Short mmCIF file of C-alpha atoms and ligand atoms in Angstrom, two decimals:
data_model
loop_
_atom_site.label_atom_id
_atom_site.label_comp_id
_atom_site.label_asym_id
_atom_site.label_seq_id
_atom_site.Cartn_x
_atom_site.Cartn_y
_atom_site.Cartn_z
CA MET A 1 46.23 61.07 14.96
CA ASN A 2 48.41 61.03 11.84
CA ILE A 3 47.14 61.58 8.36
CA ARG A 4 47.19 57.85 7.53
CA THR A 5 44.94 56.99 10.44
CA VAL A 6 42.57 59.77 9.50
CA THR A 7 42.43 58.57 5.90
CA LYS A 8 41.86 55.01 7.07
CA LEU A 9 39.08 56.08 9.42
CA ALA A 10 37.45 58.15 6.73
CA ALA A 11 37.66 55.21 4.34
CA SER A 12 36.04 52.79 6.78
CA ALA A 13 33.35 55.36 7.60
CA ALA A 14 32.62 55.55 3.88
CA VAL A 15 32.45 51.77 3.68
CA ILE A 16 30.06 51.65 6.62
CA ALA A 17 27.91 54.37 5.08
CA LEU A 18 27.86 52.55 1.77
CA THR A 19 26.98 49.24 3.38
CA ALA A 20 24.24 50.84 5.41
CA GLY A 21 22.89 52.43 2.23
CA ALA A 22 22.99 49.12 0.45
CA VAL A 23 21.23 47.31 3.29
CA LYS A 24 18.53 49.92 3.30
CA ALA A 25 18.03 49.83 -0.43
CA GLU A 26 17.95 46.04 -0.65
CA GLU A 27 14.50 44.64 -0.09
CA SER A 28 14.23 41.30 1.61
CA VAL A 29 11.72 38.85 2.94
CA GLU A 30 12.22 36.51 5.85
CA VAL A 31 10.19 33.38 5.32
CA LEU A 32 9.35 30.72 7.88
CA HIS A 33 8.42 27.38 6.36
CA TRP A 34 8.80 23.61 6.75
CA TRP A 35 9.69 22.76 3.17
CA THR A 36 12.93 20.94 3.90
CA SER A 37 12.67 17.67 1.93
CA GLY A 38 14.30 17.45 -1.52
CA GLY A 39 11.08 17.93 -3.48
CA GLU A 40 9.82 20.67 -1.17
CA ALA A 41 13.07 22.61 -1.30
CA ALA A 42 13.15 22.35 -5.10
CA ALA A 43 9.66 23.85 -5.28
CA LEU A 44 10.51 26.64 -2.86
CA ASN A 45 13.55 27.51 -4.96
CA VAL A 46 11.21 28.54 -7.76
CA LEU A 47 9.86 31.30 -5.53
CA LYS A 48 13.27 32.29 -4.16
CA GLU A 49 14.62 32.69 -7.67
CA ASN A 50 11.61 34.64 -8.92
CA LEU A 51 11.96 37.07 -6.05
CA GLN A 52 15.69 37.39 -6.49
CA LYS A 53 15.07 38.40 -10.09
CA GLU A 54 13.00 41.23 -8.72
CA GLY A 55 15.83 42.29 -6.42
CA ILE A 56 14.29 40.85 -3.28
CA SER A 57 16.64 38.79 -1.18
CA TRP A 58 15.44 35.75 0.70
CA GLN A 59 16.18 35.11 4.35
CA ASP A 60 15.37 31.50 4.90
CA MET A 61 13.87 30.29 8.16
CA PRO A 62 13.27 26.56 7.66
CA VAL A 63 11.86 24.55 10.55
CA ALA A 64 11.85 20.86 9.64
CA GLY A 65 8.87 18.70 10.58
CA GLY A 66 6.11 17.52 8.26
CA SER A 67 2.74 19.27 8.49
CA GLY A 68 4.39 22.20 10.26
CA VAL A 69 3.89 21.30 13.91
CA GLN A 70 7.43 22.39 14.86
CA ALA A 71 7.25 25.42 12.56
CA MET A 72 4.21 26.68 14.45
CA THR A 73 6.09 26.36 17.75
CA ALA A 74 9.01 28.36 16.33
CA LEU A 75 6.57 30.96 15.06
CA ARG A 76 5.00 31.44 18.48
CA ALA A 77 8.42 32.21 19.93
CA ARG A 78 9.12 34.81 17.22
CA VAL A 79 5.79 36.56 17.55
CA THR A 80 5.98 36.55 21.35
CA SER A 81 9.31 38.33 21.17
CA GLY A 82 7.71 40.99 18.95
CA ASP A 83 9.68 40.05 15.83
CA PRO A 84 7.47 38.13 13.38
CA PRO A 85 8.94 36.92 10.07
CA THR A 86 7.72 38.66 6.88
CA ALA A 87 5.79 35.65 5.66
CA VAL A 88 4.92 32.29 7.14
CA GLN A 89 3.81 29.06 5.48
CA MET A 90 0.63 28.12 7.26
CA LEU A 91 -2.37 25.83 7.10
CA GLY A 92 -6.09 26.46 7.50
CA PHE A 93 -7.20 26.88 11.09
CA ASP A 94 -3.76 28.07 12.19
CA ILE A 95 -4.29 31.07 9.89
CA LYS A 96 -7.62 31.81 11.55
CA GLU A 97 -6.05 31.54 15.00
CA TRP A 98 -3.29 34.06 14.15
CA ALA A 99 -5.76 36.37 12.46
CA GLU A 100 -7.87 36.48 15.61
CA MET A 101 -4.83 37.75 17.50
CA GLY A 102 -4.69 40.83 15.27
CA VAL A 103 -1.04 40.43 14.26
CA LEU A 104 -1.48 39.98 10.50
CA GLY A 105 -1.11 42.45 7.65
CA ASN A 106 -3.70 43.33 5.03
CA LEU A 107 -3.46 42.36 1.36
CA ASN A 108 -6.75 43.86 0.19
CA ASP A 109 -5.31 46.44 -2.21
CA LEU A 110 -3.19 43.89 -4.03
CA ALA A 111 -5.95 41.26 -4.03
CA ASN A 112 -8.47 43.75 -5.46
CA GLU A 113 -6.06 45.01 -8.08
CA GLN A 114 -5.31 41.44 -9.20
CA GLY A 115 -8.87 40.11 -8.87
CA TRP A 116 -8.05 37.27 -6.44
CA ASP A 117 -11.71 37.04 -5.47
CA LYS A 118 -12.61 35.70 -8.89
CA VAL A 119 -9.89 33.07 -9.26
CA ILE A 120 -9.24 31.70 -5.78
CA PRO A 121 -11.79 29.02 -4.89
CA ALA A 122 -14.17 29.71 -2.02
CA ALA A 123 -12.83 26.77 -0.01
CA LEU A 124 -9.43 28.50 0.11
CA GLN A 125 -10.75 32.03 0.58
CA ASP A 126 -12.35 30.79 3.74
CA PHE A 127 -8.81 30.63 5.17
CA SER A 128 -7.09 33.43 3.22
CA LYS A 129 -9.51 36.04 4.52
CA TYR A 130 -10.42 37.15 7.98
CA GLU A 131 -13.45 39.36 8.57
CA GLY A 132 -13.52 40.04 4.83
CA ASN A 133 -9.85 41.10 4.61
CA TRP A 134 -7.18 39.21 2.69
CA ILE A 135 -4.44 38.16 5.11
CA ALA A 136 -2.74 35.34 3.22
CA ALA A 137 -1.70 34.38 -0.30
CA PRO A 138 -2.61 30.76 -1.12
CA VAL A 139 0.21 28.89 -2.84
CA ASN A 140 -1.39 25.59 -3.73
CA VAL A 141 -3.93 22.92 -3.03
CA HIS A 142 -2.70 19.59 -1.73
CA SER A 143 -4.80 16.53 -1.13
CA THR A 144 -4.20 13.81 1.43
CA ASN A 145 -6.29 10.82 0.30
CA TRP A 146 -3.75 9.37 -2.11
CA LEU A 147 -1.90 6.08 -2.32
CA TRP A 148 1.51 5.94 -4.05
CA LEU A 149 2.51 2.62 -5.55
CA SER A 150 5.73 1.28 -6.98
CA LYS A 151 4.90 0.45 -10.61
CA ALA A 152 7.34 -2.46 -10.65
CA ALA A 153 5.86 -4.00 -7.50
CA LEU A 154 2.33 -3.45 -8.77
CA ASP A 155 3.10 -5.07 -12.12
CA LYS A 156 4.65 -8.04 -10.38
CA ALA A 157 1.46 -8.34 -8.32
CA GLY A 158 -0.72 -8.48 -11.42
CA GLY A 159 -0.95 -4.80 -12.32
CA LYS A 160 -4.47 -4.10 -11.04
CA THR A 161 -4.83 -1.09 -8.79
CA PRO A 162 -6.94 -1.69 -5.65
CA GLU A 163 -10.37 -0.08 -5.53
CA THR A 164 -11.56 -1.24 -2.14
CA PHE A 165 -9.95 -1.68 1.25
CA ASP A 166 -10.06 -5.46 0.85
CA GLU A 167 -8.31 -5.24 -2.51
CA LEU A 168 -5.69 -3.05 -0.86
CA ILE A 169 -5.09 -5.70 1.80
CA ALA A 170 -4.79 -8.39 -0.90
CA LEU A 171 -2.22 -6.25 -2.72
CA LEU A 172 -0.24 -5.61 0.46
CA ASP A 173 -0.12 -9.38 1.00
CA LYS A 174 1.37 -9.77 -2.47
CA PHE A 175 3.97 -7.08 -1.72
CA LYS A 176 4.86 -9.03 1.39
CA GLU A 177 5.35 -12.18 -0.67
CA GLN A 178 7.69 -10.16 -2.90
CA GLY A 179 9.86 -9.52 0.16
CA LEU A 180 8.97 -5.83 0.27
CA VAL A 181 7.85 -3.62 3.10
CA PRO A 182 4.19 -3.66 2.04
CA LEU A 183 3.24 -0.23 3.35
CA ALA A 184 5.91 2.41 4.05
CA HIS A 185 4.59 4.42 6.96
CA GLY A 186 6.35 6.87 9.25
CA GLY A 187 5.10 6.72 12.83
CA GLN A 188 4.67 10.40 13.69
CA PRO A 189 1.34 11.68 15.01
CA TRP A 190 0.61 13.80 11.93
CA GLN A 191 1.38 10.88 9.61
CA ASP A 192 -0.77 8.53 11.66
CA GLY A 193 -3.51 11.16 11.41
CA THR A 194 -3.04 11.43 7.64
CA LEU A 195 -3.50 7.68 7.25
CA TRP A 196 -6.46 7.68 9.65
CA GLU A 197 -8.40 10.34 7.75
CA SER A 198 -8.06 8.37 4.51
CA VAL A 199 -9.32 5.28 6.32
CA VAL A 200 -12.26 7.25 7.79
CA LEU A 201 -13.21 8.41 4.30
CA SER A 202 -12.71 4.94 2.86
CA VAL A 203 -14.86 3.19 5.46
CA GLY A 204 -17.63 5.74 5.88
CA GLY A 205 -17.65 7.90 2.75
CA MET A 206 -17.79 11.69 2.62
CA ASP A 207 -21.01 12.12 4.61
CA PHE A 208 -19.53 10.13 7.45
CA TYR A 209 -16.22 12.05 7.27
CA LYS A 210 -18.13 15.30 7.55
CA LYS A 211 -20.21 14.05 10.44
CA ALA A 212 -17.34 12.55 12.41
CA VAL A 213 -14.45 14.86 11.60
CA ILE A 214 -15.95 18.21 10.65
CA ASP A 215 -19.01 18.15 12.92
CA ALA A 216 -17.32 16.03 15.64
CA ASP A 217 -20.57 14.15 16.15
CA THR A 218 -20.24 11.92 19.23
CA GLU A 219 -22.18 9.02 17.76
CA ALA A 220 -20.16 9.02 14.56
CA LEU A 221 -16.95 9.21 16.59
CA SER A 222 -17.80 6.20 18.73
CA GLY A 223 -20.14 4.04 16.64
CA ASP A 224 -19.74 0.94 14.50
CA THR A 225 -18.37 2.71 11.43
CA MET A 226 -15.60 4.23 13.54
CA ARG A 227 -14.97 0.79 15.02
CA THR A 228 -14.26 -0.49 11.51
CA VAL A 229 -11.95 2.49 10.98
CA PHE A 230 -9.84 1.56 14.01
CA ASP A 231 -9.94 -2.14 13.07
CA ASN A 232 -8.67 -1.25 9.60
CA MET A 233 -5.90 0.85 11.13
CA THR A 234 -4.84 -2.23 13.10
CA LYS A 235 -4.85 -4.27 9.89
CA LEU A 236 -2.66 -1.72 8.11
CA ARG A 237 -0.29 -1.61 11.08
CA GLY A 238 0.52 -5.25 10.31
CA TYR A 239 2.09 -4.19 7.01
CA PHE A 240 4.58 -1.62 8.39
CA ASP A 241 8.27 -2.44 8.80
CA PRO A 242 9.87 -2.64 12.26
CA ASN A 243 11.63 0.73 11.81
CA PHE A 244 8.54 2.81 11.13
CA SER A 245 8.45 4.68 14.46
CA GLY A 246 9.35 8.34 14.13
CA ARG A 247 10.46 8.04 10.50
CA ASP A 248 10.06 11.17 8.37
CA TRP A 249 7.55 10.92 5.55
CA ASN A 250 10.10 11.53 2.79
CA LEU A 251 12.23 8.63 4.03
CA SER A 252 9.21 6.37 3.65
CA THR A 253 8.69 7.71 0.13
CA ALA A 254 12.35 6.90 -0.52
CA LEU A 255 11.76 3.27 0.50
CA VAL A 256 9.16 2.96 -2.27
CA ILE A 257 11.32 4.86 -4.77
CA GLU A 258 14.29 2.59 -4.03
CA GLY A 259 12.20 -0.56 -4.56
CA LYS A 260 12.29 -1.58 -0.89
CA ALA A 261 8.61 -0.93 -0.22
CA GLY A 262 5.47 -1.39 -2.29
CA ALA A 263 3.29 1.56 -1.35
CA GLN A 264 2.86 4.67 0.76
CA GLN A 265 -0.29 6.43 1.82
CA MET A 266 0.52 10.14 1.81
CA GLY A 267 -0.52 13.53 0.52
CA ASP A 268 0.59 14.54 -2.94
CA TRP A 269 3.72 16.32 -1.66
CA SER A 270 5.03 12.77 -1.89
CA LYS A 271 5.05 13.14 -5.69
CA GLY A 272 7.63 15.91 -5.29
CA GLU A 273 10.08 13.31 -3.97
CA TRP A 274 9.45 10.97 -6.90
CA LEU A 275 9.98 13.75 -9.39
CA ARG A 276 13.10 14.89 -7.60
CA ALA A 277 14.44 11.34 -8.01
CA ASP A 278 13.72 11.68 -11.73
CA LYS A 279 10.86 9.16 -11.65
CA LYS A 280 7.80 9.39 -13.85
CA PRO A 281 4.14 8.74 -13.07
CA GLY A 282 2.79 5.76 -14.99
CA THR A 283 6.32 4.45 -15.60
CA ASP A 284 7.95 4.32 -12.18
CA PHE A 285 5.06 5.03 -9.87
CA VAL A 286 1.29 5.03 -9.85
CA CYS A 287 -0.92 7.53 -8.03
CA ILE A 288 -4.41 6.46 -7.05
CA ARG A 289 -6.97 7.68 -4.58
CA PHE A 290 -6.76 5.72 -1.34
CA PRO A 291 -8.96 2.67 -2.05
CA GLY A 292 -12.57 3.43 -1.23
CA THR A 293 -12.17 7.21 -1.46
CA GLN A 294 -12.49 7.67 -5.23
CA GLY A 295 -14.60 10.73 -6.05
CA SER A 296 -13.82 12.49 -2.77
CA VAL A 297 -11.03 14.90 -1.97
CA LEU A 298 -9.57 15.83 1.41
CA PHE A 299 -7.66 19.03 0.80
CA ASN A 300 -5.22 21.37 2.43
CA SER A 301 -3.71 24.55 1.10
CA ASP A 302 -0.34 26.03 1.96
CA GLN A 303 -0.70 29.76 2.28
CA PHE A 304 1.83 32.48 2.94
CA VAL A 305 0.44 34.42 5.82
CA MET A 306 1.67 37.99 5.89
CA PHE A 307 2.41 39.40 9.31
CA ASP A 308 2.10 43.06 10.15
CA VAL A 309 5.77 43.93 9.77
CA GLY A 310 5.60 47.68 9.37
CA GLU A 311 6.11 49.97 6.37
CA GLU A 312 9.79 49.23 5.83
CA LYS A 313 9.22 45.62 4.78
CA ARG A 314 5.75 46.07 3.35
CA ASN A 315 6.77 46.58 -0.24
CA ALA A 316 8.79 43.37 -0.38
CA GLN A 317 5.95 41.55 1.32
CA LEU A 318 3.46 42.70 -1.31
CA LYS A 319 5.85 41.75 -4.10
CA MET A 320 6.10 38.28 -2.59
CA ALA A 321 2.32 37.90 -2.37
CA SER A 322 2.01 39.08 -5.95
CA ALA A 323 4.71 36.63 -7.12
CA VAL A 324 2.86 33.78 -5.40
CA GLU A 325 -0.40 34.48 -7.23
CA ASP A 326 1.28 34.85 -10.62
CA PRO A 327 -0.25 32.12 -12.85
CA ALA A 328 3.17 31.25 -14.31
CA PHE A 329 4.53 30.75 -10.80
CA GLN A 330 1.51 28.63 -9.90
CA ILE A 331 2.45 26.28 -12.74
CA ALA A 332 6.21 26.30 -12.13
CA PHE A 333 5.86 25.71 -8.39
CA ASN A 334 3.03 23.21 -8.30
CA THR A 335 4.40 20.97 -11.05
CA VAL A 336 7.47 20.47 -8.84
CA LYS A 337 5.71 20.36 -5.47
CA GLY A 338 3.06 17.74 -6.31
CA SER A 339 0.21 20.07 -5.47
CA VAL A 340 -2.24 21.76 -7.83
CA PRO A 341 -2.76 25.50 -8.41
CA ALA A 342 -4.57 27.67 -5.90
CA ARG A 343 -6.17 29.50 -8.84
CA THR A 344 -8.96 28.07 -10.95
CA ASP A 345 -7.82 29.82 -14.16
CA VAL A 346 -4.54 27.95 -14.59
CA PRO A 347 -4.52 25.35 -17.40
CA ASP A 348 -3.44 21.76 -16.64
CA THR A 349 -1.34 21.36 -19.79
CA GLU A 350 2.03 21.50 -18.03
CA PHE A 351 1.00 19.03 -15.33
CA ASP A 352 1.76 15.31 -15.42
CA ASP A 353 -1.02 12.71 -15.23
CA CYS A 354 -1.16 12.75 -11.42
CA GLY A 355 -1.36 16.56 -11.47
CA LYS A 356 -4.08 16.50 -14.12
CA LYS A 357 -6.03 13.98 -12.07
CA GLY A 358 -5.52 16.09 -8.96
CA MET A 359 -6.92 19.17 -10.71
CA LYS A 360 -9.89 17.32 -12.14
CA ASP A 361 -10.67 15.51 -8.88
CA LEU A 362 -10.58 18.83 -7.04
CA ALA A 363 -12.90 20.59 -9.48
CA ASP A 364 -15.34 17.64 -9.53
CA ALA A 365 -15.33 17.32 -5.74
CA ALA A 366 -15.88 21.05 -5.30
CA SER A 367 -18.90 21.03 -7.59
CA GLY A 368 -20.22 17.66 -6.39
CA GLY A 369 -20.11 18.33 -2.65
CA THR A 370 -17.42 15.73 -1.97
CA LEU A 371 -14.65 18.14 -0.99
CA ALA A 372 -13.68 18.52 2.67
CA GLY A 373 -10.76 19.87 4.63
CA SER A 374 -8.02 17.54 5.84
CA LEU A 375 -7.98 17.17 9.61
CA ALA A 376 -4.33 16.14 9.80
CA HIS A 377 -3.31 19.20 7.78
CA GLY A 378 -5.26 21.82 9.63
CA HIS A 379 -8.32 22.29 7.45
CA ALA A 380 -11.03 20.55 9.45
CA GLN A 381 -10.62 21.61 13.07
CA PRO A 382 -8.59 24.01 15.21
CA SER A 383 -5.14 22.73 16.15
CA ALA A 384 -6.14 21.68 19.69
CA VAL A 385 -8.80 19.32 18.33
CA LYS A 386 -6.47 18.04 15.64
CA GLU A 387 -3.86 17.19 18.26
CA ALA A 388 -6.45 15.52 20.49
CA VAL A 389 -7.36 13.22 17.59
CA PHE A 390 -3.68 12.53 16.86
CA ASP A 391 -3.17 11.43 20.48
CA VAL A 392 -5.89 8.81 20.31
CA VAL A 393 -5.02 7.61 16.80
CA THR A 394 -1.29 7.30 17.55
CA GLN A 395 -1.79 5.53 20.85
CA HIS A 396 -4.19 3.10 19.22
CA LEU A 397 -1.86 2.48 16.29
CA ASN A 398 0.98 1.77 18.69
CA GLY A 399 -1.11 -0.69 20.68
CA GLN A 400 -1.43 1.52 23.76
CA LEU A 401 -5.20 1.70 23.39
CA THR A 402 -7.58 -1.08 22.37
CA THR A 403 -10.23 -0.26 19.79
CA ASP A 404 -12.85 -0.13 22.56
CA GLN A 405 -10.73 2.36 24.48
CA ALA A 406 -10.07 4.46 21.37
CA LEU A 407 -13.79 4.65 20.64
CA GLU A 408 -14.47 5.76 24.17
CA ARG A 409 -11.62 8.27 24.25
CA LEU A 410 -12.05 9.92 20.86
CA PRO A 411 -15.23 11.94 21.46
CA LYS A 412 -14.11 12.84 24.98
CA ALA A 413 -10.67 14.03 23.87
CA ILE A 414 -12.25 16.15 21.14
CA ALA A 415 -14.83 17.64 23.51
CA ALA A 416 -12.11 18.52 26.02
CA ALA A 417 -10.09 20.29 23.30
CA GLN A 418 -12.99 22.28 21.88
C1 LIG B 501 2.03 20.73 3.67
C2 LIG B 501 2.91 20.35 2.51
C3 LIG B 501 4.14 19.63 3.02
C4 LIG B 501 3.74 18.48 3.92
C5 LIG B 501 4.90 17.69 4.47
C6 LIG B 501 1.78 19.56 4.57
O1 LIG B 501 1.06 19.97 5.71
O2 LIG B 501 0.81 21.23 3.21
O3 LIG B 501 3.26 21.45 1.74
O4 LIG B 501 4.89 19.22 1.93
O5 LIG B 501 2.99 18.97 5.01
O6 LIG B 501 5.75 18.48 5.18
#
């Protein structure tokens, strides 16, 4: 070996040592999530950038698919192979299911130090804690019983927002006359389920929603009120465009934004797309509660669930959880995402009118007993039950089941999944 080779070897050894040192010193988080639409990605960037400022690098693990169905499948594969990500975006009952498996970390010290108990509403704590221990950091509160209207189309139709289901139908007829797709819907089971739960609440009110969806009461699931729910779903189906099957939710939002459709029923993540397109509430679009559901809120909360990843990554994990609960982050993120803060001590001043309404509706519903978890977004039932409902609702919406058959199937499918 000549001297040049030796020098070269020594130099590359030094480089390797340096790189190894750098890798070790650099803290990072690997985050599994399904925030892949324009508005969602913009919101997530707020967190990425905040963490980068703290010297924590971000390894992105996006798994596209609204409501996270595909993300949960990807997660199972990672955990099964013994290599969970640092943090995972997760909803309600999925959190409980992972907690039961004993694979999650513990955030108690941080939560106690920062007083999370006092500022995170009980409805969220129910999912962020398992057996009294904090296992997740709630990012936001979304709500599903919203209707998003094109302001231009609404004005052309007389400007009055619909308050009842019948008024909604009358408005959709007017949108049709305008040559628009009246209702932009994407035919995916979770989106069908999102529409269905708004219709359940609209037809039966909150007591009925609780009885049918939360308590899975057989009579409520197969009786006359539920019959009207399925009949109303059939009516709404008549206002979709021929290309609705399989369409992603954000593409339906885009149809309304681009003036091709009049309205979309969707959770308030939809607002993120409007904002991303530089559109303003009250000027370009109008947000109202799904007709017939005023005063009630169906909620879901995205939480970052922290897996037990061992000491090496623990510090970065805690820094991420802390960054998520920072009140300034809660404002910066949620004003972009369309959701409202997961903390009750954050002022609404920075939020637009839809955000302010979302915050007020949530507080009123929480104190008035008209707040319930969204089924379609994992906050009413375990995932197996949720999927059983999706099956019936989707098949009915696509004409594969009559209303009579759906009413017969629904309680049975739920019972089999319980
Ligand atoms: C999540 C939202 C997300 C939406 C569409 C919901 O389940 O809570 O954060 O934007 O799905 O992907």
